[in-house]
Short mmCIF file of N, CA and C and ligand atoms in Angstrom, two decimals:
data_model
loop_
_atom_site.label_atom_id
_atom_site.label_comp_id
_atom_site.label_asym_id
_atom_site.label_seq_id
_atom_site.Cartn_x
_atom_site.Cartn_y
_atom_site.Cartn_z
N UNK A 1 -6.74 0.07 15.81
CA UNK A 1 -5.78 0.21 14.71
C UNK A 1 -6.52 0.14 13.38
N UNK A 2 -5.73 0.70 12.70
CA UNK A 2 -6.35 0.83 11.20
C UNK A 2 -5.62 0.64 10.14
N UNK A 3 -5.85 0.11 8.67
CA UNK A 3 -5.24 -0.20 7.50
C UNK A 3 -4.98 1.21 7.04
N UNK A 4 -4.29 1.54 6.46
CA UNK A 4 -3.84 2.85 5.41
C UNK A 4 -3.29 2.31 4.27
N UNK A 5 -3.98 3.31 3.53
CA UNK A 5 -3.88 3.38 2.08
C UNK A 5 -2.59 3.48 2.04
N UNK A 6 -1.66 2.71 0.86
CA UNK A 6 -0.20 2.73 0.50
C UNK A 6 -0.32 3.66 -0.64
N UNK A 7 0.88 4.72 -0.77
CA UNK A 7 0.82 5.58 -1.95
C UNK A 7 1.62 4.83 -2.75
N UNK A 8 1.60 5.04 -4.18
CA UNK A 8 2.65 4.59 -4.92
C UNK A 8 3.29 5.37 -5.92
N UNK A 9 4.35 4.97 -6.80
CA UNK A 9 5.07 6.44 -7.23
C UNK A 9 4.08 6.28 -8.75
N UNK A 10 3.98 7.37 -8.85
CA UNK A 10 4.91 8.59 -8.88
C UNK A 10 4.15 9.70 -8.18
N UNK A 11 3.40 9.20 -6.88
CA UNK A 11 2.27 10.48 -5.94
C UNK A 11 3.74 11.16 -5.13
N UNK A 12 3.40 12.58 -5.21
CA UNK A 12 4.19 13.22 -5.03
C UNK A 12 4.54 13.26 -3.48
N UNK A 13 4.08 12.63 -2.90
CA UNK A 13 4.07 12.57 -1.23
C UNK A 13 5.39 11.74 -1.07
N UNK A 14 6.27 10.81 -2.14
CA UNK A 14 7.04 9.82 -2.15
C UNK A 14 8.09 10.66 -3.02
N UNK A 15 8.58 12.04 -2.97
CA UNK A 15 9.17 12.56 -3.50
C UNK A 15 10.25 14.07 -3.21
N UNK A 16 9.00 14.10 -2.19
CA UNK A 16 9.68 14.96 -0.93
C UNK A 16 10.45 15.00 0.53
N UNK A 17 10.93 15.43 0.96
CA UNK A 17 11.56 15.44 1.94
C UNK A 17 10.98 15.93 2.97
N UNK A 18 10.55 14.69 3.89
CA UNK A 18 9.38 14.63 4.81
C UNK A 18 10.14 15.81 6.60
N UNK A 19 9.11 15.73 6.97
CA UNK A 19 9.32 17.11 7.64
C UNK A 19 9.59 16.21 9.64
N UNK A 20 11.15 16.47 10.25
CA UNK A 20 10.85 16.01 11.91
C UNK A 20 9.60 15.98 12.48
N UNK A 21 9.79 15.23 13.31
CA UNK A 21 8.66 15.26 14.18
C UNK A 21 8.69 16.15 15.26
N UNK A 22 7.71 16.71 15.68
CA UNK A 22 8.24 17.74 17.09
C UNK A 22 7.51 17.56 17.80
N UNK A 23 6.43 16.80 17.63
CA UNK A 23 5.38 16.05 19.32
C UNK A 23 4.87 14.78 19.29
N UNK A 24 5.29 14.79 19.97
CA UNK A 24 4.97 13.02 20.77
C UNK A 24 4.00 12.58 21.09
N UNK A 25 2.97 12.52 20.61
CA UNK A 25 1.39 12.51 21.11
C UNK A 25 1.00 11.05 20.84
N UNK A 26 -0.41 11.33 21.06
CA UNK A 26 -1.04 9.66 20.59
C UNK A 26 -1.56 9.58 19.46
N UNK A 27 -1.56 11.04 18.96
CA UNK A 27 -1.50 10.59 17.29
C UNK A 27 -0.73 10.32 16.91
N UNK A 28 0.64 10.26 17.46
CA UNK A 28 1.79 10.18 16.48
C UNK A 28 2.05 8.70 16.52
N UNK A 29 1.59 8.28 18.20
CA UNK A 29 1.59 6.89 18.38
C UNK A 29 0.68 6.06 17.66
N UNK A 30 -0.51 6.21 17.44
CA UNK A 30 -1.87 5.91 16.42
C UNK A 30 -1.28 5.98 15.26
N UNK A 31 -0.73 6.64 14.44
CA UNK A 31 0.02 6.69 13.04
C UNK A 31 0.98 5.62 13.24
N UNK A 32 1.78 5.39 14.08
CA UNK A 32 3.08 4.42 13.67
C UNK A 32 2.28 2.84 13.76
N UNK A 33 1.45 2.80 14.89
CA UNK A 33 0.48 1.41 15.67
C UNK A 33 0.17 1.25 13.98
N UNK A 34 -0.55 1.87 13.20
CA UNK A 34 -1.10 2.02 11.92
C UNK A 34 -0.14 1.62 11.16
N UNK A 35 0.77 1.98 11.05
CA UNK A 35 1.66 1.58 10.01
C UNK A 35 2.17 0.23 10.03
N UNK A 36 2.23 0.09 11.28
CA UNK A 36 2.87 -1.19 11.67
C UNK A 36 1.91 -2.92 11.14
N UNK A 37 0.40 -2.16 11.32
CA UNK A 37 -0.47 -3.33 10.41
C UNK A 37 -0.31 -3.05 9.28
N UNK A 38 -0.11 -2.26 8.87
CA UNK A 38 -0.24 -2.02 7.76
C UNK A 38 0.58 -2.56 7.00
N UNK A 39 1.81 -2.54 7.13
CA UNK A 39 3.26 -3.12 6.80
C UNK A 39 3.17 -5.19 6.97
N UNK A 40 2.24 -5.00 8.31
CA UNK A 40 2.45 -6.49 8.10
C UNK A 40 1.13 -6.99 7.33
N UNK A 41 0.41 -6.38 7.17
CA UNK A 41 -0.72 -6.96 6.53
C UNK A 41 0.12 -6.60 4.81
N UNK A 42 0.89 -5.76 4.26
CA UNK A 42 0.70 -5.72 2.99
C UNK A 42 1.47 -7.18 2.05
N UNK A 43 2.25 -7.81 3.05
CA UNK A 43 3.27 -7.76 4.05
C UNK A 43 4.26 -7.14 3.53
N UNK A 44 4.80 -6.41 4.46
CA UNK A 44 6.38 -5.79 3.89
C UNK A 44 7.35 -5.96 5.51
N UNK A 45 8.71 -5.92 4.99
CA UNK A 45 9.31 -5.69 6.05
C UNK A 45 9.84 -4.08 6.71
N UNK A 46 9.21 -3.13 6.57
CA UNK A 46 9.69 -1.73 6.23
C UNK A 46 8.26 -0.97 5.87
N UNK A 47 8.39 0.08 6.54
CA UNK A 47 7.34 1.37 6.27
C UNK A 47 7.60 2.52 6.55
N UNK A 48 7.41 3.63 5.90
CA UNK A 48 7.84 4.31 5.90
C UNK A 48 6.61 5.98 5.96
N UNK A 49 6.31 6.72 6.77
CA UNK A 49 4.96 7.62 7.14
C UNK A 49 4.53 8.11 5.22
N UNK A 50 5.93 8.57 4.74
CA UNK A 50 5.39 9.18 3.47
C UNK A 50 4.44 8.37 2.16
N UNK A 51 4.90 6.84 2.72
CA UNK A 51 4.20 6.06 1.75
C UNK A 51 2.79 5.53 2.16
N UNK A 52 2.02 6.27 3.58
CA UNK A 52 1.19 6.42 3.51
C UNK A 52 0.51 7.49 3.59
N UNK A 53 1.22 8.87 3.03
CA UNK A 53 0.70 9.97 2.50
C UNK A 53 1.07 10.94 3.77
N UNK A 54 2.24 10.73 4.65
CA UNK A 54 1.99 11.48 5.95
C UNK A 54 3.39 11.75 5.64
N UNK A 55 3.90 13.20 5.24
CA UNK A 55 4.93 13.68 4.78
C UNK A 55 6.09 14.16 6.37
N UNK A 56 5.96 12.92 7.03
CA UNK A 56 6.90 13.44 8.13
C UNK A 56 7.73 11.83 8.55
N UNK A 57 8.71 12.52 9.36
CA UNK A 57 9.96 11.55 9.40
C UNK A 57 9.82 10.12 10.60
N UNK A 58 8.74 9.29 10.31
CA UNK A 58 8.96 8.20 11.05
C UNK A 58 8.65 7.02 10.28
N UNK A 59 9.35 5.89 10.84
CA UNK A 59 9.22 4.77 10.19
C UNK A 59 9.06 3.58 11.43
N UNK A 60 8.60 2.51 10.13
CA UNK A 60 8.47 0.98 11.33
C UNK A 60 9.33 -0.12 10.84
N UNK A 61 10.10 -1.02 11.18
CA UNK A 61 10.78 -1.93 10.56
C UNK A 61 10.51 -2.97 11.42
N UNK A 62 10.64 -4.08 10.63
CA UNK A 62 10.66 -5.63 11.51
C UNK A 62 11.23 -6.43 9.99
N UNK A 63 12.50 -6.74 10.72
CA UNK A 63 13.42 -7.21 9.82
C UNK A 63 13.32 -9.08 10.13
N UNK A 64 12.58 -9.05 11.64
CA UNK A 64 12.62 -10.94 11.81
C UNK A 64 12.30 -11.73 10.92
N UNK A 65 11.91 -11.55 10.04
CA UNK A 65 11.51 -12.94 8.76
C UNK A 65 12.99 -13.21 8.33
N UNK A 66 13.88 -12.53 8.00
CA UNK A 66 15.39 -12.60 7.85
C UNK A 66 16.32 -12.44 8.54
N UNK A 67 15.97 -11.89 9.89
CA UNK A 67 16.70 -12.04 10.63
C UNK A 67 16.21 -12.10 12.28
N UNK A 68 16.49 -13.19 12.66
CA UNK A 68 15.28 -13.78 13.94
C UNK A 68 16.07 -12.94 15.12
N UNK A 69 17.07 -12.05 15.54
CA UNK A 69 17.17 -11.54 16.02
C UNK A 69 16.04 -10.19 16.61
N UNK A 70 16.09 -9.69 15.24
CA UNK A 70 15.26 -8.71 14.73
C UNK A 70 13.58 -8.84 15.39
N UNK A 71 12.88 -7.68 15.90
CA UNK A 71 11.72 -7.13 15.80
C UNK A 71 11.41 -5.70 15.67
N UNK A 72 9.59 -5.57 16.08
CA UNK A 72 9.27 -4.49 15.60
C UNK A 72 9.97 -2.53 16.15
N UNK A 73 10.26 -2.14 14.99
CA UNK A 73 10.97 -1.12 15.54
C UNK A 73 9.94 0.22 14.83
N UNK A 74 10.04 0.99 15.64
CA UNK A 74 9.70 2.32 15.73
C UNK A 74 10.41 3.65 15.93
N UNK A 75 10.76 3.90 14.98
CA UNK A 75 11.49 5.17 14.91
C UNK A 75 11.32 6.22 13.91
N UNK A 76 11.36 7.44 14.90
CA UNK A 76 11.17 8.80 14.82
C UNK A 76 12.43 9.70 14.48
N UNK A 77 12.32 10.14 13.53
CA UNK A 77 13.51 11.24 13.56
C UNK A 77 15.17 10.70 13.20
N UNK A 78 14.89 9.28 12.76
CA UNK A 78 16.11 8.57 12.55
C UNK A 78 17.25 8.86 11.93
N UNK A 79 18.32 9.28 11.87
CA UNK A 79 19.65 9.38 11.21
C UNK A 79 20.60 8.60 11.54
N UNK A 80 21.06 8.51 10.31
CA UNK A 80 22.03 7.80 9.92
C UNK A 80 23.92 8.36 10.81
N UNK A 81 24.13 7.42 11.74
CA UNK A 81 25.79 8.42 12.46
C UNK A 81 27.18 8.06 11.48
N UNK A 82 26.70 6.51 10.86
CA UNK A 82 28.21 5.80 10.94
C UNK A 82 27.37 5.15 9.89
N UNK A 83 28.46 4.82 8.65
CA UNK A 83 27.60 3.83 7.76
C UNK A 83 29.46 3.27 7.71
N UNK A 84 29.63 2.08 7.02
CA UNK A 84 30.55 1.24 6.40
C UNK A 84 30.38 0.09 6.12
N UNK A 85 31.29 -0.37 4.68
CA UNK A 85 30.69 -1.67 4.37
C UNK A 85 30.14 -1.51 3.00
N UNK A 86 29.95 -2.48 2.43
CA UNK A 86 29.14 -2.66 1.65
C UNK A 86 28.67 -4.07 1.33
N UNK A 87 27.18 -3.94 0.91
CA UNK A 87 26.29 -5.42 0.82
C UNK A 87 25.08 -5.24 -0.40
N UNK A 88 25.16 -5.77 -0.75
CA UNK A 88 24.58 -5.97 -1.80
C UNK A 88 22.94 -6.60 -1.82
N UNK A 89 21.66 -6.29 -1.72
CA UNK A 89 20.28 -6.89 -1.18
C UNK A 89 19.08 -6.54 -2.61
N UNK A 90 18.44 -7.50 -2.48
CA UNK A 90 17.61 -7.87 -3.66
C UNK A 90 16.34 -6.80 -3.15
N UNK A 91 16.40 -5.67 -3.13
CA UNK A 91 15.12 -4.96 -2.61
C UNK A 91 13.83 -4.80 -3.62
N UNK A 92 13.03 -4.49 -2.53
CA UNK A 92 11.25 -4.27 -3.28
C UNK A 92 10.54 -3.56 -2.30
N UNK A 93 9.77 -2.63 -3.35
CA UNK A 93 9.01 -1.79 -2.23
C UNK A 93 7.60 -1.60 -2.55
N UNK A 94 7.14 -1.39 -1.33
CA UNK A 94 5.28 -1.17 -1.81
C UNK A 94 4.81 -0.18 -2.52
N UNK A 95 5.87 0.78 -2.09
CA UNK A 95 4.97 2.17 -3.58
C UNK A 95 5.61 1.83 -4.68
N UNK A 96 6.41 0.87 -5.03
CA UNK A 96 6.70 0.65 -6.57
C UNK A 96 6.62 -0.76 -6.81
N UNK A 97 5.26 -1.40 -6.98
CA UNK A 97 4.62 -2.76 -6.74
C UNK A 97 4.98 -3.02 -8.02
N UNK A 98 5.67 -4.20 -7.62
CA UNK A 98 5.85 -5.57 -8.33
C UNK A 98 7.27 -5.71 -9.33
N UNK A 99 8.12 -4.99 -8.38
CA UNK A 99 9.05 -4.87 -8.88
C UNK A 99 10.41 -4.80 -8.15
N UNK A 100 11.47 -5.67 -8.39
CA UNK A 100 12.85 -5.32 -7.55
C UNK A 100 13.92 -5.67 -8.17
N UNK A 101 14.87 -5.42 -7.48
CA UNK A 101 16.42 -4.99 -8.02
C UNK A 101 17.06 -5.16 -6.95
N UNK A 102 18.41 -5.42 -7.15
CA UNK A 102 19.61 -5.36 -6.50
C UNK A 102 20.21 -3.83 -5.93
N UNK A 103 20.25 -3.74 -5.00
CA UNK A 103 21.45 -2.75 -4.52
C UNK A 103 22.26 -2.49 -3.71
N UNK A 104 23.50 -1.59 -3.82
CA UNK A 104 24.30 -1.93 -3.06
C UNK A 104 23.88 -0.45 -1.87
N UNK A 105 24.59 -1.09 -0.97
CA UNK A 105 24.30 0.04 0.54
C UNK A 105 25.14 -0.24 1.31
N UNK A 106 25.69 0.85 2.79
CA UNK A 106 26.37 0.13 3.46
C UNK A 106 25.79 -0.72 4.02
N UNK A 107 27.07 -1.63 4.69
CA UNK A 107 26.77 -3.30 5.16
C UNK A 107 26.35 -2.87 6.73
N UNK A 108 27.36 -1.95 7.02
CA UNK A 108 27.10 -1.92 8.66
C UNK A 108 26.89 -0.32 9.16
N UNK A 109 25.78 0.33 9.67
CA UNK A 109 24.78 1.40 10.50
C UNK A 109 24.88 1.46 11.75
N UNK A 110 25.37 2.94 11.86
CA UNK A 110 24.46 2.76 13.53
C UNK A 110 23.62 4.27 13.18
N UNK A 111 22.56 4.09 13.73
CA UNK A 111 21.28 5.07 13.83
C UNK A 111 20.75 5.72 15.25
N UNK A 112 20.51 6.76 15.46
CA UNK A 112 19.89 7.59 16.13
C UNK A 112 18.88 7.85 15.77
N UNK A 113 17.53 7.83 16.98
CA UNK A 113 16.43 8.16 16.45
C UNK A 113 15.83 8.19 17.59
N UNK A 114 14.50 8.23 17.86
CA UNK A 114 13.74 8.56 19.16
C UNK A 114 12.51 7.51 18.95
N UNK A 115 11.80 6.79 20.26
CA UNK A 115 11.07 6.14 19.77
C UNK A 115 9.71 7.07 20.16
N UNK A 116 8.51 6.00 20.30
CA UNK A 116 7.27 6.59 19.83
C UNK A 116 6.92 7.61 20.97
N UNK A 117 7.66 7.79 22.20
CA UNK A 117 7.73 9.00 23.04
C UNK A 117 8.18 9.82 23.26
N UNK A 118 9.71 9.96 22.54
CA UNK A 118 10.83 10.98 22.27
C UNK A 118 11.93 10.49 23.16
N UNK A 119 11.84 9.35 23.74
CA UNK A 119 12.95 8.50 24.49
C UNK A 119 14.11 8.55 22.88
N UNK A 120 15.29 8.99 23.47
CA UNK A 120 16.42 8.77 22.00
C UNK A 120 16.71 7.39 21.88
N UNK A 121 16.85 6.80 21.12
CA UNK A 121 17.38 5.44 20.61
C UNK A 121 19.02 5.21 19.85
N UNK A 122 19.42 4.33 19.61
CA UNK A 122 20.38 3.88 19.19
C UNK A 122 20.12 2.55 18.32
N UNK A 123 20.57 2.57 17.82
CA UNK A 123 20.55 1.09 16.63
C UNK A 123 22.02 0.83 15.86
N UNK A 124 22.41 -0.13 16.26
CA UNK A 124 23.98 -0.52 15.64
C UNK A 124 23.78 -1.98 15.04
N UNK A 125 23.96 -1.94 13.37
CA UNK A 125 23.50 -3.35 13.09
C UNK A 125 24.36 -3.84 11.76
N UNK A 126 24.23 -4.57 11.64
CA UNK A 126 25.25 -5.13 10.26
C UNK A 126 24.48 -6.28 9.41
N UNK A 127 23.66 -6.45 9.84
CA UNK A 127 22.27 -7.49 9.41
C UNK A 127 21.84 -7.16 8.09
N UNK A 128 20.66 -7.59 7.88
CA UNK A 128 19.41 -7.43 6.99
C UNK A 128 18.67 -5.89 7.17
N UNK A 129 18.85 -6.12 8.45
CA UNK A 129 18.31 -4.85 8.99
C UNK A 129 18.68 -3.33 9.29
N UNK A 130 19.61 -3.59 8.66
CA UNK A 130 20.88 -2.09 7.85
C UNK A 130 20.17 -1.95 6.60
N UNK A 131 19.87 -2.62 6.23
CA UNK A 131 19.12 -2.66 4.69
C UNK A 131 17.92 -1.96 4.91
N UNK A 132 17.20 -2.33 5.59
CA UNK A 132 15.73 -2.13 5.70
C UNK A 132 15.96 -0.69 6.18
N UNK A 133 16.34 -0.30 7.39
CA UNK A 133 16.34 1.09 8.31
C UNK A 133 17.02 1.85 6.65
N UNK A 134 17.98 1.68 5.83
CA UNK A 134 18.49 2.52 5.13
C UNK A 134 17.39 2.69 4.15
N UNK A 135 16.68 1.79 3.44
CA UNK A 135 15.77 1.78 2.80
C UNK A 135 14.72 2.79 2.94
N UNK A 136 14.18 2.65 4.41
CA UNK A 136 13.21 3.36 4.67
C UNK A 136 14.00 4.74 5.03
N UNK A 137 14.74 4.99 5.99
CA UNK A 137 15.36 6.44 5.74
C UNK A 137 15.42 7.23 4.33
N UNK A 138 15.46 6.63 3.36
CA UNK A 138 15.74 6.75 2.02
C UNK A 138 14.39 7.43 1.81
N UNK A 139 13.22 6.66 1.72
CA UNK A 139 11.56 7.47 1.77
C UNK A 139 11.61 8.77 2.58
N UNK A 140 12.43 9.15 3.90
CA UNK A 140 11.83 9.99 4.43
C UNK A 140 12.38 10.98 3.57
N UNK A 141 13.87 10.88 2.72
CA UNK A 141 14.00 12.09 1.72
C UNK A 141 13.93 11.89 0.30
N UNK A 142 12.66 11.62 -0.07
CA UNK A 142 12.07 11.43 -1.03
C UNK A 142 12.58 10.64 -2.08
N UNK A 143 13.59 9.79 -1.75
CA UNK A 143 14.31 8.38 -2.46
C UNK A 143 13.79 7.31 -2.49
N UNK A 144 13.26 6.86 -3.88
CA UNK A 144 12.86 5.41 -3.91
C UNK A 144 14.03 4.53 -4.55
N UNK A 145 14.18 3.16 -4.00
CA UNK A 145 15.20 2.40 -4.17
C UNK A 145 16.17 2.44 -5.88
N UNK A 146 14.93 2.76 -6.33
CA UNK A 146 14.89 2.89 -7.99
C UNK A 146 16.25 3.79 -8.25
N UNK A 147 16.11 4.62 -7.25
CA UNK A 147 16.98 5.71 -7.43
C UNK A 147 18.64 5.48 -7.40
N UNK A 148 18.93 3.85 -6.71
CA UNK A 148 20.35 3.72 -6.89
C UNK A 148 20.54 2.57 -7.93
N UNK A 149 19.59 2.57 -8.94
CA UNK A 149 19.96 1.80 -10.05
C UNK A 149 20.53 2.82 -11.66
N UNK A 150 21.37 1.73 -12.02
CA UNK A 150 21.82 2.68 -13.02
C UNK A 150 20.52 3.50 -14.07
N UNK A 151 20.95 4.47 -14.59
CA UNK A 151 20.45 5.71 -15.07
C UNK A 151 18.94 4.86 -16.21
N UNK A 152 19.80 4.18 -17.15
CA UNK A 152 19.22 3.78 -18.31
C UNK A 152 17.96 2.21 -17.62
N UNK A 153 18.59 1.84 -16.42
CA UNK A 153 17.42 0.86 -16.12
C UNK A 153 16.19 1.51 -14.79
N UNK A 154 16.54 2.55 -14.24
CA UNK A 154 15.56 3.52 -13.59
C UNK A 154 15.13 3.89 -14.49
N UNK A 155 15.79 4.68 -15.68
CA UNK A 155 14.66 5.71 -16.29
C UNK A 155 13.28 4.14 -16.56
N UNK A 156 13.67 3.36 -17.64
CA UNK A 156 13.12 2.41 -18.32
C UNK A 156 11.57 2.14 -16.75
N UNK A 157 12.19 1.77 -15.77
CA UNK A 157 11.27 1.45 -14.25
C UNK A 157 10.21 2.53 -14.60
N UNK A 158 11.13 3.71 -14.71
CA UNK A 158 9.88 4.85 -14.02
C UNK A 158 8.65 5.04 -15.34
N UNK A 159 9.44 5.14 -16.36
CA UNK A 159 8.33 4.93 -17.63
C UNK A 159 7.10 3.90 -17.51
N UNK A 160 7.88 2.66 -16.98
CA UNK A 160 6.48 2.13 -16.91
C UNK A 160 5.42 1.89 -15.70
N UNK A 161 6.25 2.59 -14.86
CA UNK A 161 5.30 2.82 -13.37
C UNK A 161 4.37 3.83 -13.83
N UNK A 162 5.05 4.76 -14.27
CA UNK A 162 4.23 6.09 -14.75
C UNK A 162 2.78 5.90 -15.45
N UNK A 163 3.12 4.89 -16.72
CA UNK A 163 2.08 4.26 -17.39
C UNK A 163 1.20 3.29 -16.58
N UNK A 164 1.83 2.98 -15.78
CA UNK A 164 1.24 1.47 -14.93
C UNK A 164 -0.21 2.99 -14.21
N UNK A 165 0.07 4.27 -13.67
CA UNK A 165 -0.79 5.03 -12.77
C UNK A 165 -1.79 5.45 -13.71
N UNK A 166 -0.81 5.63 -15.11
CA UNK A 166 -2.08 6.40 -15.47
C UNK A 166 -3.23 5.45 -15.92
N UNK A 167 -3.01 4.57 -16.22
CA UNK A 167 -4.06 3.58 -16.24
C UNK A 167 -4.82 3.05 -15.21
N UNK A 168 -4.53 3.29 -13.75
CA UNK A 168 -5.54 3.15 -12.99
C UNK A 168 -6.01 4.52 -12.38
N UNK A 169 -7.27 3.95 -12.27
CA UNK A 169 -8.42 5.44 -12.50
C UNK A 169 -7.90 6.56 -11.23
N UNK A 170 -7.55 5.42 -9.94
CA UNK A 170 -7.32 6.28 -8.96
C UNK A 170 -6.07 6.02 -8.34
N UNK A 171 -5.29 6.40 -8.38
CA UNK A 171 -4.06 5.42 -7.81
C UNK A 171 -3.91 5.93 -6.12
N UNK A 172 -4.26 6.73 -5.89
CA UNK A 172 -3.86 6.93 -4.31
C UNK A 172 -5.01 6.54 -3.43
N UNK A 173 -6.45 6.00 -4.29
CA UNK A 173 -7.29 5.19 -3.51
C UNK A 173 -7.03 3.04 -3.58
N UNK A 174 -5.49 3.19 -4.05
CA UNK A 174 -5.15 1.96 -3.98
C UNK A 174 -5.48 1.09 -3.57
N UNK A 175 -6.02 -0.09 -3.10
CA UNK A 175 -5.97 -0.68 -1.74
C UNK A 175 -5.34 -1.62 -1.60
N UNK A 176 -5.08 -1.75 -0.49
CA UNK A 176 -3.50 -2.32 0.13
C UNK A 176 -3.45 -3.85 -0.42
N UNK A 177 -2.07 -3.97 -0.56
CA UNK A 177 -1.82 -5.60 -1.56
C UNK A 177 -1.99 -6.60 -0.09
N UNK A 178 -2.79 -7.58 -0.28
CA UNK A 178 -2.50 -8.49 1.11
C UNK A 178 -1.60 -9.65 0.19
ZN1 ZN B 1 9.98 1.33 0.09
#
């Protein structure tokens, strides 16, 4: 397994609308195994392929620090069937370091998705972990959390993320926050 570089915004890889998966291989398995340190080493609870520069639709979640039910999940191709509810969660994300906000989302998900072999999955949750899976679904179409805050306190975010990149020399040779 290996560390990967975290992108951060405003790299355009976190902006697009990342592309299904259509084979099941052991790279695809090697990419998620990857993400999955990666996520816990940065630590985050949530990862998402585009925020480490891999413009296609899988993610990793492990919601157990908040909710001990919860472990590591792997999913491919995930959509959203059923959302209702609403909950309100203090989010933060690794491509937009050092920074979070409140938002609202539905409270309760159920998800379809396939895991790291193309076995289909199911996920029905009302947890913490509705948060997280929506979060990261959100990356695979080029939505950062930023995006459900009002107009005048996103724009203000993105101005100074923007400034925050151009001041470092390289921003997509980042290296990962431990
Ligand atoms: Zn994120």
């Amino acid at each position: 397994m290996a560390l990967l570089d975290i992108y951060t915004y405003p790299d355009p890889v976190l902006l697009q609308v990342a592309k299904p998966v259509t084979t099941f291989d052991d790279t695809l398995r090697r990419l998620l195994d990857d993400m999955a340190e990666t996520m816990y080493v940065a630590p985050g609870v949530g990862l998402a392929a585009p925020q480490v520069g891999v413009s296609l639709r899988a993610i990793v979640v492990d919601a157990s620090t908040r909710d001990p039910n919860s472990h590591l999940l792997k999913l491919v191709n995930p959509e959203i069937i059923f959302s209702e509810g609403r909950s309100v969660c203090e989010e933060g994300c690794l491509s937009v370091p050092g920074y979070t906000a409140e938002v609202a989302r539905p409270a309760h998900i159920r998800v379809e998705a396939r895991d790291e072999y193309g076995k289909p999955v199911t996920i029905d949750t009302d947890t913490f972990l509705a948060t997280v899976i929506q979060h990261e679904i959100d990356h695979l179409n080029g939505i950062l959390f930023i995006e459900h805050l009002g107009r005048l306190r996103r724009d203000l975010v993105k101005k100074k993320l923007k400034k925050q990149a151009r001041q470092e020399k390289s921003p997509k040779k980042k290296a990962v926050v431990a």
